[in-house]
Short mmCIF file of C-alpha atoms and ligand atoms in Angstrom, two decimals:
data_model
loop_
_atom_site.label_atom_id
_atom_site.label_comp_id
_atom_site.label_asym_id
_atom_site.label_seq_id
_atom_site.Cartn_x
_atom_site.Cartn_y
_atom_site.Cartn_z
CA UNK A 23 151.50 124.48 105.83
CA UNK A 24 152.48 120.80 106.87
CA UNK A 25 151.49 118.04 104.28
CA UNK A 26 149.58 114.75 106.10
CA UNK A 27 149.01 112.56 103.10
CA UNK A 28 150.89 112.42 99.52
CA UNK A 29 149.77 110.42 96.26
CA UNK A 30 151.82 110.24 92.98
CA UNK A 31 150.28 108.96 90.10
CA UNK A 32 151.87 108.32 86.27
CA UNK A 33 149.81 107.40 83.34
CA UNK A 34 149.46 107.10 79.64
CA UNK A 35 148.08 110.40 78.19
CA UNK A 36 145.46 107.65 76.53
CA UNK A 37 141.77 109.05 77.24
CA UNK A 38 140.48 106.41 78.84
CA UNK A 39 142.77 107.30 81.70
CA UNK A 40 140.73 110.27 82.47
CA UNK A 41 138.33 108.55 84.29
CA UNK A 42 140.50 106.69 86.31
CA UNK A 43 142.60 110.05 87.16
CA UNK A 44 139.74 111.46 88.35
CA UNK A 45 138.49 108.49 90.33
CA UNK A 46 141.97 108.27 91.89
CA UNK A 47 141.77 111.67 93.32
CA UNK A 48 138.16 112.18 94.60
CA UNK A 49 138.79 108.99 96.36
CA UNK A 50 142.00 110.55 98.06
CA UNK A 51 140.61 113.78 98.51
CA UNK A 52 136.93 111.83 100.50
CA UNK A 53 140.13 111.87 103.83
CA UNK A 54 139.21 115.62 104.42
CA UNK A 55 135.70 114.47 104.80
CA UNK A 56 133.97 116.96 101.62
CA UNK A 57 130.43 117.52 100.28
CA UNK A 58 129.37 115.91 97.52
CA UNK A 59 129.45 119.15 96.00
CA UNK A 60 133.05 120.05 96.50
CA UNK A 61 134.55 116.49 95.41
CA UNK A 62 132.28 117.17 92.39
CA UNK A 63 133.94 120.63 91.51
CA UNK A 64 137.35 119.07 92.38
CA UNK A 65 136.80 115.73 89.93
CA UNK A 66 135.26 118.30 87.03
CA UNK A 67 138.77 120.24 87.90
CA UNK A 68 141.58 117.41 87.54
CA UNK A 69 139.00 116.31 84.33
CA UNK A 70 139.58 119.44 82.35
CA UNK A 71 143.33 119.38 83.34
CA UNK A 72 144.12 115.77 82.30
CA UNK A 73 142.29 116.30 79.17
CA UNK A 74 144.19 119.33 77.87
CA UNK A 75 147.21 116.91 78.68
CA UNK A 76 145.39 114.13 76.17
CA UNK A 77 144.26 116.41 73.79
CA UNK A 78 146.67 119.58 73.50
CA UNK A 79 150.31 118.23 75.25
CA UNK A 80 150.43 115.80 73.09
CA UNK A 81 147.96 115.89 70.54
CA UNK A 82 146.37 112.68 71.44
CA UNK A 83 149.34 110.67 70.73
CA UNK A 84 149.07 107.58 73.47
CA UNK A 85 153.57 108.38 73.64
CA UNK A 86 153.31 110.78 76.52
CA UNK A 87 152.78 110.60 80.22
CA UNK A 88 150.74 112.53 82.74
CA UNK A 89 152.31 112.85 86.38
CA UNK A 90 149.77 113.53 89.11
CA UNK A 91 150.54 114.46 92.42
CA UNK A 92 148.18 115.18 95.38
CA UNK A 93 148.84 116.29 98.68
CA UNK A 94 146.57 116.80 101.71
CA UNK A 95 147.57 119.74 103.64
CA UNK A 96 146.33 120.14 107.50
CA UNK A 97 144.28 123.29 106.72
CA UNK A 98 142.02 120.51 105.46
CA UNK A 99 142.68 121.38 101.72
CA UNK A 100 144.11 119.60 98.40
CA UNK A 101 146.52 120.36 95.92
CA UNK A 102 146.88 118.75 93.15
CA UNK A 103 150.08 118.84 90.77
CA UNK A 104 149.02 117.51 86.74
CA UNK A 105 152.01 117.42 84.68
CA UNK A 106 153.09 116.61 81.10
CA UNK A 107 156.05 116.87 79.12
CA UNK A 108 154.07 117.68 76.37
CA UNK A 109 154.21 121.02 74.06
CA UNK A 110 154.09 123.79 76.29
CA UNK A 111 152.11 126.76 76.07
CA UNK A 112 153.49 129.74 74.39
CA UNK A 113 151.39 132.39 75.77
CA UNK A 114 149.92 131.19 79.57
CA UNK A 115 147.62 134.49 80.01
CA UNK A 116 145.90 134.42 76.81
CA UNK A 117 145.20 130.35 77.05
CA UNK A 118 143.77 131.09 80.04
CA UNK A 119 140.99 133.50 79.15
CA UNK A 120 137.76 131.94 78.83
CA UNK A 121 136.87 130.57 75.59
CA UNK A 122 140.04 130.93 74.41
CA UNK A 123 141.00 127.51 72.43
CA UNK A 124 143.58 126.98 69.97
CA UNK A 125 141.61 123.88 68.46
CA UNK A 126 138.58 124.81 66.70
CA UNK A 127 135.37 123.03 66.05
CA UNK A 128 134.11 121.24 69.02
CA UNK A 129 136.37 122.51 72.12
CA UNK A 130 134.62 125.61 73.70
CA UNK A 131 137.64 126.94 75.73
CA UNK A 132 136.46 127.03 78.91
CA UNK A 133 138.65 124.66 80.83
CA UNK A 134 140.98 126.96 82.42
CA UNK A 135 137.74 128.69 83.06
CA UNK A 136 136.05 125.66 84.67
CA UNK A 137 139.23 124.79 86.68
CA UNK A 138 139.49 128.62 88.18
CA UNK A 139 135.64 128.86 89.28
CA UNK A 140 135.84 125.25 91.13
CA UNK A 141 139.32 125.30 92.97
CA UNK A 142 140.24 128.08 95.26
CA UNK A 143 143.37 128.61 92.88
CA UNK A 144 144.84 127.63 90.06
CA UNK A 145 148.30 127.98 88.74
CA UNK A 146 149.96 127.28 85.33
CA UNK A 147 153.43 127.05 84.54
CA UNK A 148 154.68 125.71 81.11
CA UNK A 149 158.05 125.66 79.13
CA UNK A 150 157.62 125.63 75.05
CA UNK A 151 158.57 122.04 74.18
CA UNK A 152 158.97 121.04 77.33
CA UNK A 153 155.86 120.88 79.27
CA UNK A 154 152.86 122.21 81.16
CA UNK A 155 151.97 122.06 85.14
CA UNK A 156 148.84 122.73 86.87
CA UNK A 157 148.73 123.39 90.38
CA UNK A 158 145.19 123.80 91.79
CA UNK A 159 144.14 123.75 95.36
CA UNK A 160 140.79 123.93 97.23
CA UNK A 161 140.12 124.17 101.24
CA UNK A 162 137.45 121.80 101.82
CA UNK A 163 135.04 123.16 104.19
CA UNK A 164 134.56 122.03 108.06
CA UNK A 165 131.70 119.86 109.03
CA UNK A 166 129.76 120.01 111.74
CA UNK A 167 129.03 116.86 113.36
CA UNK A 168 124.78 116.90 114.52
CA UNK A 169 125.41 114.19 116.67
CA UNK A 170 127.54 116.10 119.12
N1 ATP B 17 148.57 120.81 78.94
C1 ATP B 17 148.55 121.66 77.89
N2 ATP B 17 149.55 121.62 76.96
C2 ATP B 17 149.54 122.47 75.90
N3 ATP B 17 148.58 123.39 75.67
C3 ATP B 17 147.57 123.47 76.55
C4 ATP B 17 147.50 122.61 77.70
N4 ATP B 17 146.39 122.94 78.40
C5 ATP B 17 145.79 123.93 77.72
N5 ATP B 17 146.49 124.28 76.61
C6 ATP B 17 146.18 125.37 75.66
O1 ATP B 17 145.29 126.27 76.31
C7 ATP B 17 144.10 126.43 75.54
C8 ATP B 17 142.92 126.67 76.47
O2 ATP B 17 142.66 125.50 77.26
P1 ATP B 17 141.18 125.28 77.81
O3 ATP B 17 141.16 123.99 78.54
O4 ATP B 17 140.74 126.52 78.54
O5 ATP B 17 140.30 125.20 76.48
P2 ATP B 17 140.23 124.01 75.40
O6 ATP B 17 140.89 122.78 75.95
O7 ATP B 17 140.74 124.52 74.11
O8 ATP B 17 138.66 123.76 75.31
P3 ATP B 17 137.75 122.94 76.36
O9 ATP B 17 138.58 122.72 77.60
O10 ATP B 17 136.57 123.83 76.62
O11 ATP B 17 137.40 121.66 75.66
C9 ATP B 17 144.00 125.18 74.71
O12 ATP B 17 143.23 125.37 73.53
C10 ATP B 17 145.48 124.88 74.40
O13 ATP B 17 145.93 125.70 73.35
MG1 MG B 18 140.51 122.06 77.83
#
């Protein structure tokens, strides 16, 4: 798989950064030409990712960065890399199943859940005190031109 375009992005694990993180990406993402739909599942995606970096790496402390990366790949799909070298998670499989949370009260655990039923994958790989990285992709579908 060859990579055509590459973004890197670092920011302050502040939630008002969320927004822009998103924005960021569905704007990089509109060069492979998506639905509205699919740069809809792929903003709700990176949302839920760069929030458990706000809200669990780092326990919304404004100290710690998040490290986006996004490439375009030319079997006109996206992956996107969202880092932090926050806390790590201890056990990956069981913070993955849906509404699992380890905060209780108002989170409902589904963002692992969210992020696996709009990207074609998802990946998690984390180091206890060290960090977490998500790497999601999604093929965005071919469009066919109606005016020839
Ligand atoms: N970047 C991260 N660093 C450390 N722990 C994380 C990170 N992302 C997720 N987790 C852990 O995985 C659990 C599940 O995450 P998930 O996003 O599915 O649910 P949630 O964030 O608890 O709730 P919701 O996303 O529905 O608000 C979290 O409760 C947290 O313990
Ligand atoms: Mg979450």
């Amino acid at each position: 798989m060859q990579i055509t375009n590459k973004f890197t992005l670092t920011l302050p694990a502040r939630s008002s950064n969320e927004s822009f993180a998103r924005a960021c990406i569905s704007a990089f993402a509109t060069q492979l030409d998506p639905t509205i739909e699919e740069i809809s599942d792929i903003k709700t995606a990176v949302s839920e990712a760069v929030t458990n970096c706000i809200v669990h790496a780092y326990k919304e402390q404004v100290l710690g960065k998040i490290y986006i990366t996004a490439f375009l790949q030319d079997n006109n799909s996206i992956k996107i890399k969202i880092r932090d070298k926050g806390c790590g998670i201890a056990n990956i499989e069981q913070a993955m199943e849906p509404l699992y949370t380890s905060v209780g009260g108002e989170r409902a655990g589904l963002g692992f859940a969210v992020m696996e039923s709009f990207m074609d994958s998802v990946k998690v790989s984390s180091v206890v005190g060290k960090g977490t990285t998500i790497t999601m992709t999604k093929k965005i579908s071919p469009r066919i031109s109606v005016n020839g």
